[in-house]
PDB file of C-alpha atoms in Angstrom:
ATOM      1  CA  MET A 970    -114.672-271.721  13.621  1.00 36.00           C
ATOM      2  CA  SER A 971    -116.857-272.609  15.531  1.00 36.00           C
ATOM      3  CA  ALA A 972    -120.715-272.698  14.809  1.00 33.00           C
ATOM      4  CA  GLU A 973    -120.639-270.065  16.710  1.00 40.00           C
ATOM      5  CA  ALA A 974    -118.152-267.639  15.375  1.00 40.00           C
ATOM      6  CA  ASN A 975    -120.693-265.610  13.764  1.00 43.00           C
ATOM      7  CA  THR A 976    -122.314-264.139  17.584  1.00 61.00           C
ATOM      8  CA  THR A 977    -121.249-260.361  18.564  1.00 80.00           C
ATOM      9  CA  THR A 978    -119.508-261.855  22.275  1.00 95.00           C
ATOM     10  CA  PRO A 979    -117.219-264.877  22.151  1.00 97.00           C
ATOM     11  CA  GLY A 980    -118.624-267.895  22.947  1.00 98.00           C
ATOM     12  CA  ILE A 981    -116.123-269.465  26.214  1.00 98.00           C
ATOM     13  CA  VAL A 982    -115.973-272.527  27.103  1.00 98.00           C
ATOM     14  CA  ILE A 983    -114.387-273.506  30.997  1.00 98.00           C
ATOM     15  CA  THR A 984    -111.904-276.727  31.490  1.00 98.00           C
ATOM     16  CA  GLY A 985    -111.940-278.077  35.456  1.00 98.00           C
ATOM     17  CA  ALA A 986    -115.061-276.502  36.284  1.00 98.00           C
ATOM     18  CA  SER A 987    -116.208-278.114  39.543  1.00 98.00           C
ATOM     19  CA  GLY A 988    -112.383-276.525  40.843  1.00 95.00           C
ATOM     20  CA  ARG A 989    -112.152-273.156  43.002  1.00 92.00           C
ATOM     21  CA  MET A 990    -110.678-271.946  39.904  1.00 94.00           C
ATOM     22  CA  GLY A 991    -112.788-273.034  37.687  1.00 97.00           C
ATOM     23  CA  GLN A 992    -115.616-271.744  40.025  1.00 97.00           C
ATOM     24  CA  MET A 993    -114.626-268.108  39.851  1.00 96.00           C
ATOM     25  CA  LEU A 994    -114.156-268.104  36.045  1.00 98.00           C
ATOM     26  CA  ILE A 995    -117.519-269.509  35.351  1.00 98.00           C
ATOM     27  CA  ARG A 996    -118.934-266.740  37.147  1.00 97.00           C
ATOM     28  CA  THR A 997    -116.474-264.049  35.593  1.00 97.00           C
ATOM     29  CA  VAL A 998    -117.760-264.807  32.340  1.00 98.00           C
ATOM     30  CA  LEU A 999    -121.331-264.888  33.645  1.00 97.00           C
ATOM     31  CA  ALA A1000    -120.994-261.816  35.023  1.00 97.00           C
ATOM     32  CA  SER A1001    -119.351-260.105  31.747  1.00 96.00           C
ATOM     33  CA  ASP A1002    -120.901-258.928  28.632  1.00 95.00           C
ATOM     34  CA  ARG A1003    -118.399-259.002  26.064  1.00 96.00           C
ATOM     35  CA  VAL A1004    -118.623-262.923  26.494  1.00 97.00           C
ATOM     36  CA  ARG A1005    -120.988-265.650  27.171  1.00 97.00           C
ATOM     37  CA  LEU A1006    -120.839-268.472  28.157  1.00 98.00           C
ATOM     38  CA  VAL A1007    -121.208-271.995  26.111  1.00 98.00           C
ATOM     39  CA  GLY A1008    -119.543-274.676  27.757  1.00 98.00           C
ATOM     40  CA  ALA A1009    -118.812-276.002  31.384  1.00 98.00           C
ATOM     41  CA  LEU A1010    -115.341-279.393  31.531  1.00 98.00           C
ATOM     42  CA  ASP A1011    -114.944-281.661  34.066  1.00 98.00           C
ATOM     43  CA  ARG A1012    -113.344-285.274  34.055  1.00 95.00           C
ATOM     44  CA  SER A1013    -115.115-288.655  32.898  1.00 96.00           C
ATOM     45  CA  GLY A1014    -117.427-289.455  35.932  1.00 96.00           C
ATOM     46  CA  HIS A1015    -117.964-286.290  38.442  1.00 97.00           C
ATOM     47  CA  ASP A1016    -121.077-286.174  39.466  1.00 97.00           C
ATOM     48  CA  TRP A1017    -121.297-283.241  37.745  1.00 98.00           C
ATOM     49  CA  ILE A1018    -121.884-284.698  34.588  1.00 98.00           C
ATOM     50  CA  GLY A1019    -125.147-283.988  32.615  1.00 98.00           C
ATOM     51  CA  ARG A1020    -125.613-281.216  35.409  1.00 98.00           C
ATOM     52  CA  ASP A1021    -126.892-277.591  34.823  1.00 98.00           C
ATOM     53  CA  VAL A1022    -123.994-276.096  35.678  1.00 98.00           C
ATOM     54  CA  GLY A1023    -125.493-273.339  37.673  1.00 98.00           C
ATOM     55  CA  GLU A1024    -127.391-275.732  39.850  1.00 98.00           C
ATOM     56  CA  ALA A1025    -124.207-277.584  40.217  1.00 98.00           C
ATOM     57  CA  MET A1026    -122.453-274.465  41.783  1.00 98.00           C
ATOM     58  CA  GLY A1027    -125.302-273.820  44.193  1.00 97.00           C
ATOM     59  CA  GLY A1028    -127.484-271.104  42.359  1.00 97.00           C
ATOM     60  CA  SER A1029    -129.376-270.823  39.673  1.00 97.00           C
ATOM     61  CA  ALA A1030    -129.979-272.976  36.318  1.00 98.00           C
ATOM     62  CA  VAL A1031    -127.121-270.495  33.543  1.00 98.00           C
ATOM     63  CA  GLY A1032    -128.478-272.761  30.543  1.00 98.00           C
ATOM     64  CA  VAL A1033    -125.164-275.256  30.199  1.00 98.00           C
ATOM     65  CA  THR A1034    -124.545-278.808  30.686  1.00 98.00           C
ATOM     66  CA  VAL A1035    -121.545-280.008  32.016  1.00 98.00           C
ATOM     67  CA  THR A1036    -120.472-282.587  29.743  1.00 98.00           C
ATOM     68  CA  ASP A1037    -115.908-284.764  29.811  1.00 98.00           C
ATOM     69  CA  ASP A1038    -115.882-284.311  25.904  1.00 98.00           C
ATOM     70  CA  PRO A1039    -113.654-281.610  25.031  1.00 98.00           C
ATOM     71  CA  LEU A1040    -114.596-281.896  21.466  1.00 95.00           C
ATOM     72  CA  GLU A1041    -117.787-281.704  21.610  1.00 94.00           C
ATOM     73  CA  ALA A1042    -118.010-278.532  23.866  1.00 97.00           C
ATOM     74  CA  PHE A1043    -115.312-276.682  21.931  1.00 98.00           C
ATOM     75  CA  ALA A1044    -116.444-276.694  18.472  1.00 96.00           C
ATOM     76  CA  LYS A1045    -119.255-274.420  20.375  1.00 93.00           C
ATOM     77  CA  ALA A1046    -116.192-272.483  21.611  1.00 97.00           C
ATOM     78  CA  GLN A1047    -114.154-269.066  20.842  1.00 98.00           C
ATOM     79  CA  ALA A1048    -112.470-269.621  23.361  1.00 98.00           C
ATOM     80  CA  VAL A1049    -111.365-272.138  26.330  1.00 98.00           C
ATOM     81  CA  ILE A1050    -110.624-271.025  29.915  1.00 98.00           C
ATOM     82  CA  ASP A1051    -108.197-273.743  31.316  1.00 98.00           C
ATOM     83  CA  PHE A1052    -106.574-273.702  34.775  1.00 97.00           C
ATOM     84  CA  THR A1053    -106.549-278.301  35.522  1.00 97.00           C
ATOM     85  CA  ALA A1054    -103.398-280.162  34.923  1.00 95.00           C
ATOM     86  CA  PRO A1055     -99.947-280.315  32.623  1.00 96.00           C
ATOM     87  CA  SER A1056    -101.969-283.769  30.868  1.00 97.00           C
ATOM     88  CA  ALA A1057    -104.922-282.469  30.044  1.00 98.00           C
ATOM     89  CA  THR A1058    -103.673-278.700  29.081  1.00 98.00           C
ATOM     90  CA  VAL A1059    -101.255-280.795  26.450  1.00 98.00           C
ATOM     91  CA  GLU A1060    -104.596-282.915  25.159  1.00 98.00           C
ATOM     92  CA  PHE A1061    -107.040-279.960  25.714  1.00 98.00           C
ATOM     93  CA  ALA A1062    -104.213-277.459  23.097  1.00 98.00           C
ATOM     94  CA  GLY A1063    -104.831-279.602  19.990  1.00 98.00           C
ATOM     95  CA  LEU A1064    -108.652-279.857  20.382  1.00 98.00           C
ATOM     96  CA  ALA A1065    -108.770-276.351  20.534  1.00 98.00           C
ATOM     97  CA  ALA A1066    -106.459-276.079  18.136  1.00 98.00           C
ATOM     98  CA  GLN A1067    -109.030-277.846  15.806  1.00 97.00           C
ATOM     99  CA  ALA A1068    -111.419-275.633  16.488  1.00 97.00           C
ATOM    100  CA  ARG A1069    -109.477-272.592  16.253  1.00 97.00           C
ATOM    101  CA  ALA A1070    -110.529-271.597  19.585  1.00 98.00           C
ATOM    102  CA  VAL A1071    -108.171-269.375  21.700  1.00 98.00           C
ATOM    103  CA  HIS A1072    -106.638-271.249  24.181  1.00 98.00           C
ATOM    104  CA  VAL A1073    -106.170-269.060  27.421  1.00 98.00           C
ATOM    105  CA  ILE A1074    -103.728-271.435  29.357  1.00 98.00           C
ATOM    106  CA  GLY A1075    -103.352-271.271  33.397  1.00 95.00           C
ATOM    107  CA  THR A1076    -102.109-274.631  34.037  1.00 94.00           C
ATOM    108  CA  THR A1077     -99.073-274.505  35.863  1.00 88.00           C
ATOM    109  CA  GLY A1078     -96.065-277.486  36.659  1.00 87.00           C
ATOM    110  CA  LEU A1079     -96.103-278.207  32.666  1.00 94.00           C
ATOM    111  CA  SER A1080     -92.691-279.690  31.353  1.00 94.00           C
ATOM    112  CA  ALA A1081     -90.416-278.794  29.010  1.00 93.00           C
ATOM    113  CA  ASP A1082     -92.112-281.929  26.509  1.00 98.00           C
ATOM    114  CA  ASP A1083     -95.781-279.900  27.661  1.00 98.00           C
ATOM    115  CA  ILE A1084     -94.759-277.011  26.877  1.00 97.00           C
ATOM    116  CA  ALA A1085     -92.654-277.952  23.212  1.00 98.00           C
ATOM    117  CA  ALA A1086     -96.642-280.216  22.689  1.00 98.00           C
ATOM    118  CA  ILE A1087     -99.082-275.740  23.144  1.00 98.00           C
ATOM    119  CA  ASN A1088     -95.675-274.259  21.266  1.00 98.00           C
ATOM    120  CA  ARG A1089     -96.991-277.275  18.230  1.00 98.00           C
ATOM    121  CA  ALA A1090    -100.561-276.281  18.275  1.00 98.00           C
ATOM    122  CA  ALA A1091     -99.703-272.909  18.990  1.00 98.00           C
ATOM    123  CA  HIS A1092     -99.118-273.140  14.582  1.00 98.00           C
ATOM    124  CA  HIS A1093    -102.628-273.359  14.552  1.00 97.00           C
ATOM    125  CA  ALA A1094    -104.478-271.070  16.763  1.00 97.00           C
ATOM    126  CA  VAL A1095    -103.307-268.270  19.187  1.00 98.00           C
ATOM    127  CA  ILE A1096    -102.794-269.745  23.075  1.00 98.00           C
ATOM    128  CA  VAL A1097    -101.538-267.496  25.506  1.00 98.00           C
ATOM    129  CA  ARG A1098     -99.759-269.322  28.998  1.00 97.00           C
ATOM    130  CA  ALA A1099     -98.819-267.627  31.510  1.00 93.00           C
ATOM    131  CA  GLY A1100     -97.667-268.684  34.891  1.00 85.00           C
ATOM    132  CA  ASN A1101     -99.729-265.803  36.881  1.00 89.00           C
ATOM    133  CA  MET A1102    -102.887-263.713  34.516  1.00 92.00           C
ATOM    134  CA  SER A1103    -102.792-260.675  37.458  1.00 91.00           C
ATOM    135  CA  LEU A1104    -101.954-257.348  36.048  1.00 89.00           C
ATOM    136  CA  GLY A1105    -100.238-256.969  39.193  1.00 92.00           C
ATOM    137  CA  VAL A1106     -97.363-259.714  38.372  1.00 94.00           C
ATOM    138  CA  ASN A1107     -96.699-259.219  34.943  1.00 92.00           C
ATOM    139  CA  LEU A1108     -95.948-256.177  35.652  1.00 93.00           C
ATOM    140  CA  LEU A1109     -93.612-257.168  38.687  1.00 96.00           C
ATOM    141  CA  THR A1110     -92.339-259.741  36.221  1.00 95.00           C
ATOM    142  CA  LEU A1111     -90.452-256.432  34.178  1.00 94.00           C
ATOM    143  CA  LEU A1112     -90.073-255.233  37.518  1.00 97.00           C
ATOM    144  CA  THR A1113     -87.530-258.033  38.222  1.00 98.00           C
ATOM    145  CA  LYS A1114     -85.736-257.739  35.359  1.00 97.00           C
ATOM    146  CA  LYS A1115     -85.491-254.514  35.082  1.00 97.00           C
ATOM    147  CA  VAL A1116     -83.777-254.824  39.067  1.00 98.00           C
ATOM    148  CA  ALA A1117     -81.780-258.146  37.881  1.00 98.00           C
ATOM    149  CA  ALA A1118     -80.440-256.257  35.006  1.00 98.00           C
ATOM    150  CA  ALA A1119     -78.684-253.214  37.420  1.00 98.00           C
ATOM    151  CA  LEU A1120     -77.434-255.293  39.837  1.00 97.00           C
ATOM    152  CA  ASP A1121     -74.259-256.865  38.775  1.00 93.00           C
ATOM    153  CA  ALA A1122     -74.189-260.600  41.012  1.00 92.00           C
ATOM    154  CA  ASP A1123     -73.128-258.767  44.460  1.00 94.00           C
ATOM    155  CA  PHE A1124     -76.743-259.515  44.975  1.00 98.00           C
ATOM    156  CA  ASP A1125     -78.092-262.205  45.280  1.00 97.00           C
ATOM    157  CA  ILE A1126     -81.484-263.326  43.762  1.00 98.00           C
ATOM    158  CA  GLU A1127     -83.680-265.547  46.009  1.00 98.00           C
ATOM    159  CA  VAL A1128     -87.611-265.708  45.307  1.00 98.00           C
ATOM    160  CA  ILE A1129     -89.802-266.821  47.327  1.00 98.00           C
ATOM    161  CA  GLU A1130     -93.728-268.024  47.274  1.00 97.00           C
ATOM    162  CA  TYR A1131     -96.606-268.343  49.525  1.00 97.00           C
ATOM    163  CA  HIS A1132    -100.317-270.899  48.256  1.00 96.00           C
ATOM    164  CA  HIS A1133    -102.145-273.179  49.751  1.00 95.00           C
ATOM    165  CA  ASN A1134    -101.656-275.826  51.537  1.00 96.00           C
ATOM    166  CA  ARG A1135    -103.220-278.063  48.636  1.00 93.00           C
ATOM    167  CA  LYS A1136    -101.010-276.754  45.599  1.00 92.00           C
ATOM    168  CA  VAL A1137     -99.317-279.462  44.493  1.00 90.00           C
ATOM    169  CA  ASP A1138     -96.427-278.665  42.500  1.00 90.00           C
ATOM    170  CA  ALA A1139     -93.338-276.028  43.742  1.00 92.00           C
ATOM    171  CA  PRO A1140     -91.430-273.115  42.959  1.00 94.00           C
ATOM    172  CA  SER A1141     -94.860-272.421  41.193  1.00 93.00           C
ATOM    173  CA  GLY A1142     -95.644-271.310  37.732  1.00 90.00           C
ATOM    174  CA  THR A1143     -95.655-267.373  38.704  1.00 93.00           C
ATOM    175  CA  ALA A1144     -92.057-268.470  40.623  1.00 96.00           C
ATOM    176  CA  LEU A1145     -90.489-269.754  37.985  1.00 94.00           C
ATOM    177  CA  MET A1146     -91.846-266.629  35.886  1.00 93.00           C
ATOM    178  CA  LEU A1147     -90.255-264.561  37.913  1.00 97.00           C
ATOM    179  CA  GLY A1148     -86.931-266.402  38.409  1.00 97.00           C
ATOM    180  CA  GLU A1149     -87.139-266.618  34.415  1.00 96.00           C
ATOM    181  CA  ALA A1150     -87.196-262.743  34.474  1.00 96.00           C
ATOM    182  CA  ALA A1151     -84.229-262.075  36.564  1.00 98.00           C
ATOM    183  CA  ALA A1152     -82.279-264.778  34.640  1.00 98.00           C
ATOM    184  CA  GLU A1153     -83.099-263.011  31.807  1.00 97.00           C
ATOM    185  CA  GLY A1154     -81.910-259.277  33.238  1.00 98.00           C
ATOM    186  CA  ARG A1155     -78.876-261.214  33.796  1.00 97.00           C
ATOM    187  CA  GLY A1156     -77.989-262.079  30.487  1.00 97.00           C
ATOM    188  CA  VAL A1157     -78.289-266.311  32.275  1.00 97.00           C
ATOM    189  CA  THR A1158     -80.323-269.001  31.660  1.00 97.00           C
ATOM    190  CA  LEU A1159     -82.686-270.412  34.397  1.00 97.00           C
ATOM    191  CA  GLU A1160     -81.284-274.185  34.029  1.00 94.00           C
ATOM    192  CA  ASP A1161     -77.588-272.931  34.977  1.00 96.00           C
ATOM    193  CA  VAL A1162     -78.076-271.119  38.114  1.00 96.00           C
ATOM    194  CA  ALA A1163     -81.229-272.268  39.976  1.00 96.00           C
ATOM    195  CA  ASP A1164     -81.029-273.724  43.060  1.00 94.00           C
ATOM    196  CA  ARG A1165     -84.188-275.151  43.627  1.00 90.00           C
ATOM    197  CA  GLY A1166     -83.758-277.230  47.326  1.00 79.00           C
ATOM    198  CA  ARG A1167     -82.103-276.664  50.458  1.00 83.00           C
ATOM    199  CA  ASP A1168     -81.177-279.723  53.308  1.00 84.00           C
ATOM    200  CA  GLY A1169     -78.758-281.130  54.868  1.00 89.00           C
ATOM    201  CA  ILE A1170     -75.130-279.736  54.708  1.00 89.00           C
ATOM    202  CA  THR A1171     -75.916-277.366  51.212  1.00 86.00           C
ATOM    203  CA  GLY A1172     -72.078-275.462  51.313  1.00 88.00           C
ATOM    204  CA  ALA A1173     -72.174-272.308  50.222  1.00 89.00           C
ATOM    205  CA  ARG A1174     -74.299-270.401  48.275  1.00 90.00           C
ATOM    206  CA  GLY A1175     -73.405-270.243  44.581  1.00 88.00           C
ATOM    207  CA  SER A1176     -72.221-266.835  42.904  1.00 92.00           C
ATOM    208  CA  GLY A1177     -75.007-265.969  40.295  1.00 94.00           C
ATOM    209  CA  HIS A1178     -77.738-268.078  42.085  1.00 96.00           C
ATOM    210  CA  ILE A1179     -81.172-267.514  41.508  1.00 97.00           C
ATOM    211  CA  GLY A1180     -82.761-269.466  44.890  1.00 97.00           C
ATOM    212  CA  PHE A1181     -86.184-270.507  45.138  1.00 97.00           C
ATOM    213  CA  SER A1182     -88.133-271.292  48.472  1.00 95.00           C
ATOM    214  CA  ALA A1183     -92.126-272.601  48.806  1.00 96.00           C
ATOM    215  CA  ILE A1184     -94.161-272.366  51.543  1.00 96.00           C
ATOM    216  CA  ARG A1185     -97.584-274.537  51.754  1.00 97.00           C
ATOM    217  CA  ALA A1186    -100.159-273.158  54.258  1.00 98.00           C
ATOM    218  CA  GLY A1187    -103.330-272.775  55.180  1.00 97.00           C
ATOM    219  CA  ALA A1188    -105.447-270.823  52.360  1.00 94.00           C
ATOM    220  CA  ILE A1189    -102.883-268.434  50.696  1.00 96.00           C
ATOM    221  CA  ILE A1190    -104.349-267.672  47.199  1.00 93.00           C
ATOM    222  CA  GLY A1191    -100.770-266.491  46.074  1.00 94.00           C
ATOM    223  CA  GLU A1192     -97.532-264.329  47.992  1.00 97.00           C
ATOM    224  CA  HIS A1193     -94.670-264.073  45.453  1.00 98.00           C
ATOM    225  CA  ASP A1194     -91.401-261.438  47.061  1.00 98.00           C
ATOM    226  CA  VAL A1195     -88.185-261.492  44.726  1.00 98.00           C
ATOM    227  CA  MET A1196     -85.613-260.344  47.516  1.00 98.00           C
ATOM    228  CA  PHE A1197     -82.058-258.923  46.071  1.00 98.00           C
ATOM    229  CA  ALA A1198     -80.044-258.927  48.677  1.00 98.00           C
ATOM    230  CA  SER A1199     -75.976-257.832  49.256  1.00 97.00           C
ATOM    231  CA  GLN A1200     -73.366-257.579  52.651  1.00 96.00           C
ATOM    232  CA  SER A1201     -75.755-253.910  52.842  1.00 97.00           C
ATOM    233  CA  GLU A1202     -78.427-253.616  51.572  1.00 97.00           C
ATOM    234  CA  ARG A1203     -81.676-255.696  50.595  1.00 98.00           C
ATOM    235  CA  LEU A1204     -84.254-255.324  47.632  1.00 98.00           C
ATOM    236  CA  ILE A1205     -87.686-256.737  47.959  1.00 98.00           C
ATOM    237  CA  LEU A1206     -90.396-256.616  45.301  1.00 98.00           C
ATOM    238  CA  ARG A1207     -93.747-257.790  46.835  1.00 98.00           C
ATOM    239  CA  HIS A1208     -97.148-259.295  45.233  1.00 97.00           C
ATOM    240  CA  VAL A1209     -99.824-260.248  47.208  1.00 97.00           C
ATOM    241  CA  ALA A1210    -102.980-262.368  45.426  1.00 93.00           C
ATOM    242  CA  GLU A1211    -105.867-261.287  47.559  1.00 92.00           C
ATOM    243  CA  ASP A1212    -108.178-262.813  45.549  1.00 89.00           C
ATOM    244  CA  ARG A1213    -108.784-265.403  42.893  1.00 87.00           C
ATOM    245  CA  SER A1214    -110.848-263.611  40.777  1.00 92.00           C
ATOM    246  CA  VAL A1215    -107.675-261.241  39.772  1.00 93.00           C
ATOM    247  CA  PHE A1216    -106.287-264.419  37.462  1.00 93.00           C
ATOM    248  CA  ALA A1217    -110.323-265.024  36.418  1.00 95.00           C
ATOM    249  CA  THR A1218    -110.088-261.588  35.533  1.00 95.00           C
ATOM    250  CA  GLY A1219    -106.819-261.465  33.645  1.00 95.00           C
ATOM    251  CA  ALA A1220    -107.605-265.019  32.118  1.00 97.00           C
ATOM    252  CA  LEU A1221    -111.340-263.224  30.501  1.00 97.00           C
ATOM    253  CA  LYS A1222    -109.074-260.063  28.938  1.00 96.00           C
ATOM    254  CA  ALA A1223    -106.857-262.723  27.682  1.00 97.00           C
ATOM    255  CA  ALA A1224    -109.142-265.005  25.546  1.00 98.00           C
ATOM    256  CA  ILE A1225    -111.161-261.703  24.201  1.00 98.00           C
ATOM    257  CA  TRP A1226    -107.049-259.778  23.322  1.00 97.00           C
ATOM    258  CA  GLY A1227    -106.241-263.321  21.052  1.00 98.00           C
ATOM    259  CA  GLN A1228    -110.070-263.529  19.175  1.00 97.00           C
ATOM    260  CA  ASP A1229    -108.585-260.887  16.354  1.00 96.00           C
ATOM    261  CA  LYS A1230    -104.591-262.113  16.888  1.00 97.00           C
ATOM    262  CA  ALA A1231    -102.583-264.347  14.333  1.00 98.00           C
ATOM    263  CA  PRO A1232    -102.028-267.895  15.155  1.00 98.00           C
ATOM    264  CA  GLY A1233     -99.084-267.854  17.601  1.00 98.00           C
ATOM    265  CA  ALA A1234     -97.704-268.499  21.539  1.00 98.00           C
ATOM    266  CA  TYR A1235     -98.121-265.396  23.352  1.00 97.00           C
ATOM    267  CA  ASN A1236     -98.030-264.269  27.421  1.00 94.00           C
ATOM    268  CA  MET A1237     -99.502-261.912  29.414  1.00 93.00           C
ATOM    269  CA  LEU A1238     -97.245-258.938  28.774  1.00 91.00           C
ATOM    270  CA  ASP A1239     -98.350-259.114  24.726  1.00 95.00           C
ATOM    271  CA  VAL A1240    -102.519-259.062  26.309  1.00 95.00           C
ATOM    272  CA  LEU A1241    -101.588-255.792  28.416  1.00 90.00           C
ATOM    273  CA  GLY A1242     -99.161-254.791  25.670  1.00 90.00           C
ATOM    274  CA  LEU A1243     -96.016-254.648  28.098  1.00 83.00           C
ATOM    275  CA  ASN A1244     -93.788-256.660  25.478  1.00 78.00           C
ATOM    276  CA  ASP A1245     -90.524-255.159  24.616  1.00 64.00           C
TER     277      ASP A1245
END
């Protein structure tokens, strides 16, 4: 364990400290009496490096200096919360595992190879990875699986997601999580039935396909619909995130939950006690 493992509350490092989600995570950690902020990480060359993170965020000093050295930061931590980019997250997974720190991953856009590398790191430490950390979305995932299992292929399934205009990956990690749940409910593999792009003369929809639509506009934090549509009726399951704090709160819950768990790859359903 890290050098501060004997303290009463887990020490947390936030990666991507200067980003919108990074700053939200820092504020959430600082406001909590269950954890401590022990590190803030950002990319080399960023103008926050070497500054107190509280002052860099426009407030008062908090005693934590922003660094670009993940190994040094993770050595002081019991948990790392990471909403960055796939290449960085894969690197952080290995380093967090070396430090035996719980690694909470909210990064989206991960490839199959990225996930395989993360899962290898999970042999040595706890990793909690989810396309979405909110309680509501994880309940929506369960509902999607149950509804997909109850309705046959006469009902088309469409996952529609809405995000801000700066989001760089599509479909969103949450949309893919919902698609996986629908596919699992149907007893199929998502890769075999996913329909991610429609442009031009596409032909009729394939029976049993799970479709995805991605909307990018304005400052939308995150909205997800799962539509089940037959020739005579439609059922729509919906989640709307009103504030990014729902993701930060869930990530913090995961970091605390993972402190006494055996090494392995977990998700938010494990954290919330909702897995079968």
